[in-house]
Amino acid sequence: MSEVVNCAAYASGQRVADVEVKDISEVLKQADRFIWVGLHEPEEELLRQVQQEFGLHDLAIEDAHRAHQRPKLERYGDSLFIVLHAAQMDRERRRIHFGETHLFVGPKYVVSVRHGSSLSYAEVRARCETTPQLLCNGPGFVLYALMDFIVDQYFPIVDVLEDELEELEEEIFGEAFSRETTQRIYHLKRQLLEVKRAVSPLMDMCNRLIRFDLELIPEDTRPYFRDVYDHVIRINEIVDTQRELLTTAFEANLSLTAGAQNEVMKRLAGWAAIIAVPTMIAGVFGMNFEFIPELKWHLGYPLVVGLMLGACGFLYFHFKRSGWF
Amino acid sequence: MSEVVNCAAYASGQRVADVEVKDISEVLKQADRFIWVGLHEPEEELLRQVQQEFGLHDLAIEDAHRAHQRPKLERYGDSLFIVLHAAQMDRERRRIHFGETHLFVGPKYVVSVRHGSSLSYAEVRARCETTPQLLCNGPGFVLYALMDFIVDQYFPIVDVLEDELEELEEEIFGEAFSRETTQRIYHLKRQLLEVKRAVSPLMDMCNRLIRFDLELIPEDTRPYFRDVYDHVIRINEIVDTQRELLTTAFEANLSLTAGAQNEVMKRLAGWAAIIAVPTMIAGVFGMNFEFIPELKWHLGYPLVVGLMLGACGFLYFHFKRSGWF
Amino acid sequence: MSEVVNCAAYASGQRVADVEVKDISEVLKQADRFIWVGLHEPEEELLRQVQQEFGLHDLAIEDAHRAHQRPKLERYGDSLFIVLHAAQMDRERRRIHFGETHLFVGPKYVVSVRHGSSLSYAEVRARCETTPQLLCNGPGFVLYALMDFIVDQYFPIVDVLEDELEELEEEIFGEAFSRETTQRIYHLKRQLLEVKRAVSPLMDMCNRLIRFDLELIPEDTRPYFRDVYDHVIRINEIVDTQRELLTTAFEANLSLTAGAQNEVMKRLAGWAAIIAVPTMIAGVFGMNFEFIPELKWHLGYPLVVGLMLGACGFLYFHFKRSGWF
Amino acid sequence: MSEVVNCAAYASGQRVADVEVKDISEVLKQADRFIWVGLHEPEEELLRQVQQEFGLHDLAIEDAHRAHQRPKLERYGDSLFIVLHAAQMDRERRRIHFGETHLFVGPKYVVSVRHGSSLSYAEVRARCETTPQLLCNGPGFVLYALMDFIVDQYFPIVDVLEDELEELEEEIFGEAFSRETTQRIYHLKRQLLEVKRAVSPLMDMCNRLIRFDLELIPEDTRPYFRDVYDHVIRINEIVDTQRELLTTAFEANLSLTAGAQNEVMKRLAGWAAIIAVPTMIAGVFGMNFEFIPELKWHLGYPLVVGLMLGACGFLYFHFKRSGWF
Amino acid sequence: MSEVVNCAAYASGQRVADVEVKDISEVLKQADRFIWVGLHEPEEELLRQVQQEFGLHDLAIEDAHRAHQRPKLERYGDSLFIVLHAAQMDRERRRIHFGETHLFVGPKYVVSVRHGSSLSYAEVRARCETTPQLLCNGPGFVLYALMDFIVDQYFPIVDVLEDELEELEEEIFGEAFSRETTQRIYHLKRQLLEVKRAVSPLMDMCNRLIRFDLELIPEDTRPYFRDVYDHVIRINEIVDTQRELLTTAFEANLSLTAGAQNEVMKRLAGWAAIIAVPTMIAGVFGMNFEFIPELKWHLGYPLVVGLMLGACGFLYFHFKRSGWF
């Protein structure tokens, strides 16, 4: 994939021309046009060129180059610099891969810089181009489309995490609990924290977009950001609920393990007694005293064996009744 | 049940006419009338028709069609879009079924869209029609009546959950604790979180209705929303108290289990000693040495048996005194 | 007790006349008078009459009739509707009984409606009548006197709860811990949550009375509400501290139980070894081999018994030294 | 100690005269003077006299008389009423003694009322009198000096508590854990909560003094209150960190105890096996069957003893290898 | 190292002269110049001199002299006093060493006072001098450069802490858990709290620098503080995530230990039974009754041994099947 994925000019919601990076500043002079550039892990040189064409701020460009930023929205003069974390679930290995996207949004341009394993935004561009009546709202709408696309990628992920929790619940309550279950609970907790860290800053960001940065986001586009806001809150709520349930699951598991231990111990104690009593009786009649009258009895042996069986039986039913067996 | 459950025009608190969906925009032109439409899981086509008649916002209609929204209140121009979660308890299987209701409230209309297993609002409509002096407050009052109806459905549910907690307390402290108890605690926690998620956004919503959206909610209707607000807070408080008690119940249970384990272990240890001591003594006199003088004694056997009984008795009373038995 | 406990008119801080409920609206026409009515679990009919005389709001009257409200302060026009929870400790059964009081406070009246097991307000009235210089501040001061009376009832209750915690601490750390202790901890937690639920809404209420509802609460009366506020905060703080200590008490108990279990297990293990070793030795010399030279020795028996005692002694001192006994 | 510890007039930062309580109102008429009175557990009569001389509010005087207030700052007209909790550590018994100080601060006076075991403020007065350039700021500076003195008493206390935590850490991780350790953890938690309750309200108080009560606190004195604020925050932070560490210490202890139990159990199990196996073998050859060919063998006995030793040895090394011993 | 590390005057972003401390006030009279002084653990005398030259506030100088301040930002007139905690990781002993830096920032000067083990700021000065176009922003930019330098020192530290957590996870889930692991978890928790205490006040400080202290921080420099703010938030987030994971790790460990204990107990119980059963059978046939017919049987012995082996085998497979072995 080339560094410049796409670079086109739009007017009245229609794509009017593909543009070379070096011609951007030329095109921007035309009224009622905006440019949408998509970059993928660009070299510093290209970034510097883009910076010059659009007149972007040094700090933002440095951030976009180094990546490893947390999700944020910053305003430089009349333009916005936005960092978003895209996520994808590697279903087989149950790992979440995070990618970073940096957006520069100005009155007449949108630049997206994609790092890591996020999906291409070709699809977003295509979808936008099919709704010119919305795209004519300009860069503000493109920003919405990109945020919406990224946020919606988290829904399948939290679905997988919810499934994982349900599987874990079944293991916990279905006596299939093992070392591995604990490890999976821990792993799930980690992933929930990662998702939360990626998503929760978006609440503030949406809020600011809805309320404050007026010129860039036309009035008509605001409800769309409210929609994104809503999705973010939902993801956040699901993650919080899951975290609380996981904590409870741990407690439940501890409680079950302790209970199971009690069960085992009672049974162990019971059988120990049942075996120990005849052993003791046998020991008594195994003593070598010369004068143990019972040893001479004809019925001594069967009587003692009977006594043993009786003792065992008594204990067995006693424990049964007490619920130990 | 048909998709359009009911569609009527009201004037001065009185139902003046049943209206066809296609005639709505006609009727709305008359002053001092408002229309109340009740839909049940409508097809997209019908929704689009309703949208056109009332001039509703695209995003709201999409939400209402897809359902799976969280409870929220959004303002589009001079109308409100409201999502509420209705709930019903399936008492037999102790499961809560959630349904979704979407409301569009404008200066001259209320549209309710019902999804899933919520109760019909026919009852609400009937009750409203019996109090024309209140209904004449218009769509604002209808909104109150619907919210009140939905919120009041949560009281029997939290009652059931409170009963469940009390039953669990009895199991925990009444030694009837089992695997199943833990599972029920977990299940109860889950349900409490579900109720909280459905109810707690209503606090903000009521607050906004009381304070901000002035034109739609006439001054006289505000105290009614305060009443709903109050109910929501009460439900919320009960749920929070229950959650904290559940956590304590878990700790109590863990503490009791550990205590019980100690009891069992002490008793196990005690009886083990009582059985092991005579076994050991018997072993000693079961040795085959040629010169064990005691074996020759006439009273050896009864003396040794006496010794055994004495040792057992001593141990028994010793453990009894130490509180081990 | 009759439904109308007391109904009197006051002027310049002096009780000037007892009034029939039906004459109230007459009396209110006189300037500089206010009426203080005390009701106890009134029938709906009486409430409706009172409503008409004072011109109270429907919703407030409904609340006052149904009871089961949470503590709250609501403003209807120029009057306030206040719900308070009074509490009394049944010391013998260590249960807290909650009662509900509803107050209607207007520029020229105070109506108190008492439900459940709260104390009579005759005492408050008597005390107010002895300080005409304060009572001349009107309904605002009566409101203070009632709130102060109710809040001060919580101090003996939290004292009892603090005593209970101290007793529990002694049980926990004094090895007197039992199933019942756990149950009492749980019960105490429940009561703390109940007190919190009854008291904490008062903070907001006092704050609003101090700051906002200006006409009803004369400037001079404000410091008194600040005093109530202060008491509420103190009760709240005590409850919060207790809750945190209870949680720690649970952890301490778990820790102690686990430690005790270790102790028991070590001792159990030690004694098991001390008994098992001679049993094993005896077993060896109880074998029936024809050629066991030791069996023929004259000193075999005393030597072996000596060996047994030696082994036991060695083990005993070994465990003693390791701190197992 | 007399009830009136000190009562002096100051002008331009210099002590100009000792004043009798009854002459106070006289002295206050002189411009540019302020009076600083120090009382120690005064009788009601004296307090009433002071009240009249300075014109203090009834409620504040009642509070000052009854003591048992929480730390607070209240404004009555143009004067402030301040409650502070002083603390001192009884190092031997490791108990914190709390005393209460009530301050009345007006434009021309400071009255301090000391209850319980707090230190005398003679030292503060002496120090203030040595810095007339600061003391000339008037009552506001005296207030600072007293607050600073009280807050600084908490530093040695939190130092002792930090030492205590470190000792506890050593006990926990150094296998010296005992019942008493748990009790000390609990005791420390209680003390931390007490310190927090005494100190944390000071944050709000300082904030209000820095920002709002303008006339009493001259602009130049504000940075000093910011300094007190800073100390309060530091104490608060230390307490919070300690509380979190204590919770972790409990968890660590539980984890260690559980681990130790596992160790003991494994060792117990191992030795039980090592003793039980030869006992069983001996039992077999202790049977009285007439035809047990092995019993006739010349080498039977040494072979069997060898077998026993071999089994024991095998088990011993097996457990050693598995890390059980 | 001398106390005065460096003292130079700057104009238009260029270093124009090295200055003696005593000449500072002279130099400050020249327009468009600012002075940057670096001190290292200065004696009180030098500090007093600096105070006079720049006209700094008493309280700030006292703080700077005594050190042991928490991170804070205070405004004295038109100058700022800032306390920062620098940190360095002693990788070998895995301990974090904290140093304190105090900054005085005025319209025409920056004074840094370094205490303890923080790095020298020579590097910061050098870097600033290479970017005159930024340094010409004056003291505000120097403040940014110093804060950025200090904050960036925390990244390698949290990296080490993250590595530590990963190692701990491996120990916990890899059955290598030991006493030492618990101790390391505790130690890590302590370090996280220390880092949090050093870093989290910086959020507020950056916020204030971005928003309020206008004259000192030129508009162009603000985005740089936003950058620092961002780094602080990231460090803070990492620390919070780690703390939550550590808590979960503790729970996981407790759960695993309890599970392991159950495993051990089941195995112990199983083998105890397998050994006890033949012992009991042997005991029976070791009794000395005269009439035990089986003892006379030719095949008695092999039959009984077979019975024993059969019983053991049966038990072994039974336990195997139940998952106890």
PDB file of C-alpha atoms in Angstrom, chain B residues 163-254:
ATOM      1  CA  ASP B 163     -37.266 -10.813  48.408  1.00  0.00           C
ATOM      2  CA  GLU B 164     -34.586 -12.772  46.602  1.00  0.00           C
ATOM      3  CA  LEU B 165     -31.911 -11.083  48.704  1.00  0.00           C
ATOM      4  CA  GLU B 166     -33.786 -11.924  51.882  1.00  0.00           C
ATOM      5  CA  GLU B 167     -34.088 -15.553  50.851  1.00  0.00           C
ATOM      6  CA  LEU B 168     -30.388 -15.576  50.117  1.00  0.00           C
ATOM      7  CA  GLU B 169     -29.615 -14.058  53.511  1.00  0.00           C
ATOM      8  CA  GLU B 170     -31.568 -16.834  55.143  1.00  0.00           C
ATOM      9  CA  GLU B 171     -29.703 -19.467  53.165  1.00  0.00           C
ATOM     10  CA  ILE B 172     -26.356 -17.894  53.991  1.00  0.00           C
ATOM     11  CA  PHE B 173     -26.944 -17.543  57.705  1.00  0.00           C
ATOM     12  CA  GLY B 174     -29.098 -20.646  58.052  1.00  0.00           C
ATOM     13  CA  GLU B 175     -26.361 -23.101  57.065  1.00  0.00           C
ATOM     14  CA  ALA B 176     -28.307 -23.988  53.937  1.00  0.00           C
ATOM     15  CA  PHE B 177     -25.574 -22.503  51.793  1.00  0.00           C
ATOM     16  CA  SER B 178     -24.832 -24.407  48.623  1.00  0.00           C
ATOM     17  CA  ARG B 179     -23.293 -24.013  45.179  1.00  0.00           C
ATOM     18  CA  GLU B 180     -26.668 -22.847  44.015  1.00  0.00           C
ATOM     19  CA  THR B 181     -26.733 -19.998  46.550  1.00  0.00           C
ATOM     20  CA  THR B 182     -23.537 -18.568  45.097  1.00  0.00           C
ATOM     21  CA  GLN B 183     -24.996 -18.823  41.634  1.00  0.00           C
ATOM     22  CA  ARG B 184     -28.132 -17.028  42.762  1.00  0.00           C
ATOM     23  CA  ILE B 185     -26.095 -14.243  44.367  1.00  0.00           C
ATOM     24  CA  TYR B 186     -24.256 -13.797  41.089  1.00  0.00           C
ATOM     25  CA  HIS B 187     -27.485 -13.898  39.115  1.00  0.00           C
ATOM     26  CA  LEU B 188     -29.040 -11.293  41.427  1.00  0.00           C
ATOM     27  CA  LYS B 189     -26.032  -9.029  41.008  1.00  0.00           C
ATOM     28  CA  ARG B 190     -26.401  -9.265  37.249  1.00  0.00           C
ATOM     29  CA  GLN B 191     -30.070  -8.353  37.435  1.00  0.00           C
ATOM     30  CA  LEU B 192     -29.375  -5.406  39.691  1.00  0.00           C
ATOM     31  CA  LEU B 193     -26.851  -4.119  37.185  1.00  0.00           C
ATOM     32  CA  GLU B 194     -29.373  -4.550  34.379  1.00  0.00           C
ATOM     33  CA  VAL B 195     -32.028  -2.614  36.286  1.00  0.00           C
ATOM     34  CA  LYS B 196     -29.530   0.094  37.115  1.00  0.00           C
ATOM     35  CA  ARG B 197     -28.507   0.432  33.494  1.00  0.00           C
ATOM     36  CA  ALA B 198     -32.149   0.779  32.476  1.00  0.00           C
ATOM     37  CA  VAL B 199     -33.183   3.191  35.221  1.00  0.00           C
ATOM     38  CA  SER B 200     -30.256   5.417  36.095  1.00  0.00           C
ATOM     39  CA  PRO B 201     -30.159   7.415  32.804  1.00  0.00           C
ATOM     40  CA  LEU B 202     -33.726   8.470  33.660  1.00  0.00           C
ATOM     41  CA  MET B 203     -32.425  10.722  36.436  1.00  0.00           C
ATOM     42  CA  ASP B 204     -30.652  12.977  33.978  1.00  0.00           C
ATOM     43  CA  MET B 205     -33.577  12.832  31.606  1.00  0.00           C
ATOM     44  CA  CYS B 206     -36.105  13.909  34.243  1.00  0.00           C
ATOM     45  CA  ASN B 207     -33.772  16.646  35.376  1.00  0.00           C
ATOM     46  CA  ARG B 208     -33.528  18.017  31.861  1.00  0.00           C
ATOM     47  CA  LEU B 209     -37.300  17.825  31.419  1.00  0.00           C
ATOM     48  CA  ILE B 210     -37.856  19.708  34.675  1.00  0.00           C
ATOM     49  CA  ARG B 211     -35.313  22.409  33.973  1.00  0.00           C
ATOM     50  CA  PHE B 212     -34.564  22.993  30.327  1.00  0.00           C
ATOM     51  CA  ASP B 213     -36.928  21.979  27.555  1.00  0.00           C
ATOM     52  CA  LEU B 214     -39.289  24.690  28.415  1.00  0.00           C
ATOM     53  CA  GLU B 215     -41.788  25.062  25.591  1.00  0.00           C
ATOM     54  CA  LEU B 216     -42.801  21.419  25.412  1.00  0.00           C
ATOM     55  CA  ILE B 217     -43.347  20.927  29.142  1.00  0.00           C
ATOM     56  CA  PRO B 218     -45.837  23.491  30.491  1.00  0.00           C
ATOM     57  CA  GLU B 219     -45.039  24.917  33.923  1.00  0.00           C
ATOM     58  CA  ASP B 220     -47.952  23.020  35.494  1.00  0.00           C
ATOM     59  CA  THR B 221     -46.656  19.672  34.306  1.00  0.00           C
ATOM     60  CA  ARG B 222     -43.187  20.040  35.844  1.00  0.00           C
ATOM     61  CA  PRO B 223     -44.071  18.826  39.326  1.00  0.00           C
ATOM     62  CA  TYR B 224     -45.214  15.585  37.711  1.00  0.00           C
ATOM     63  CA  PHE B 225     -41.800  14.978  36.220  1.00  0.00           C
ATOM     64  CA  ARG B 226     -40.305  15.716  39.617  1.00  0.00           C
ATOM     65  CA  ASP B 227     -42.482  12.915  40.871  1.00  0.00           C
ATOM     66  CA  VAL B 228     -41.094  10.531  38.254  1.00  0.00           C
ATOM     67  CA  TYR B 229     -37.600  11.747  39.117  1.00  0.00           C
ATOM     68  CA  ASP B 230     -38.275  10.859  42.699  1.00  0.00           C
ATOM     69  CA  HIS B 231     -39.379   7.347  41.854  1.00  0.00           C
ATOM     70  CA  VAL B 232     -36.314   6.830  39.716  1.00  0.00           C
ATOM     71  CA  ILE B 233     -34.062   7.932  42.563  1.00  0.00           C
ATOM     72  CA  ARG B 234     -35.811   5.567  44.926  1.00  0.00           C
ATOM     73  CA  ILE B 235     -35.353   2.612  42.588  1.00  0.00           C
ATOM     74  CA  ASN B 236     -31.755   3.599  42.124  1.00  0.00           C
ATOM     75  CA  GLU B 237     -31.137   3.823  45.848  1.00  0.00           C
ATOM     76  CA  ILE B 238     -32.695   0.441  46.469  1.00  0.00           C
ATOM     77  CA  VAL B 239     -30.525  -1.094  43.765  1.00  0.00           C
ATOM     78  CA  ASP B 240     -27.373   0.500  45.189  1.00  0.00           C
ATOM     79  CA  THR B 241     -28.173  -0.626  48.712  1.00  0.00           C
ATOM     80  CA  GLN B 242     -28.795  -4.121  47.436  1.00  0.00           C
ATOM     81  CA  ARG B 243     -25.507  -4.199  45.570  1.00  0.00           C
ATOM     82  CA  GLU B 244     -23.608  -3.194  48.656  1.00  0.00           C
ATOM     83  CA  LEU B 245     -25.472  -5.758  50.744  1.00  0.00           C
ATOM     84  CA  LEU B 246     -24.741  -8.452  48.162  1.00  0.00           C
ATOM     85  CA  THR B 247     -21.043  -7.679  48.397  1.00  0.00           C
ATOM     86  CA  THR B 248     -21.277  -7.919  52.159  1.00  0.00           C
ATOM     87  CA  ALA B 249     -23.250 -11.151  51.816  1.00  0.00           C
ATOM     88  CA  PHE B 250     -20.391 -12.601  49.785  1.00  0.00           C
ATOM     89  CA  GLU B 251     -17.889 -11.594  52.426  1.00  0.00           C
ATOM     90  CA  ALA B 252     -20.140 -12.941  55.157  1.00  0.00           C
ATOM     91  CA  ASN B 253     -20.431 -16.192  53.300  1.00  0.00           C
ATOM     92  CA  LEU B 254     -16.680 -16.468  52.815  1.00  0.00           C
TER      93      LEU B 254
END
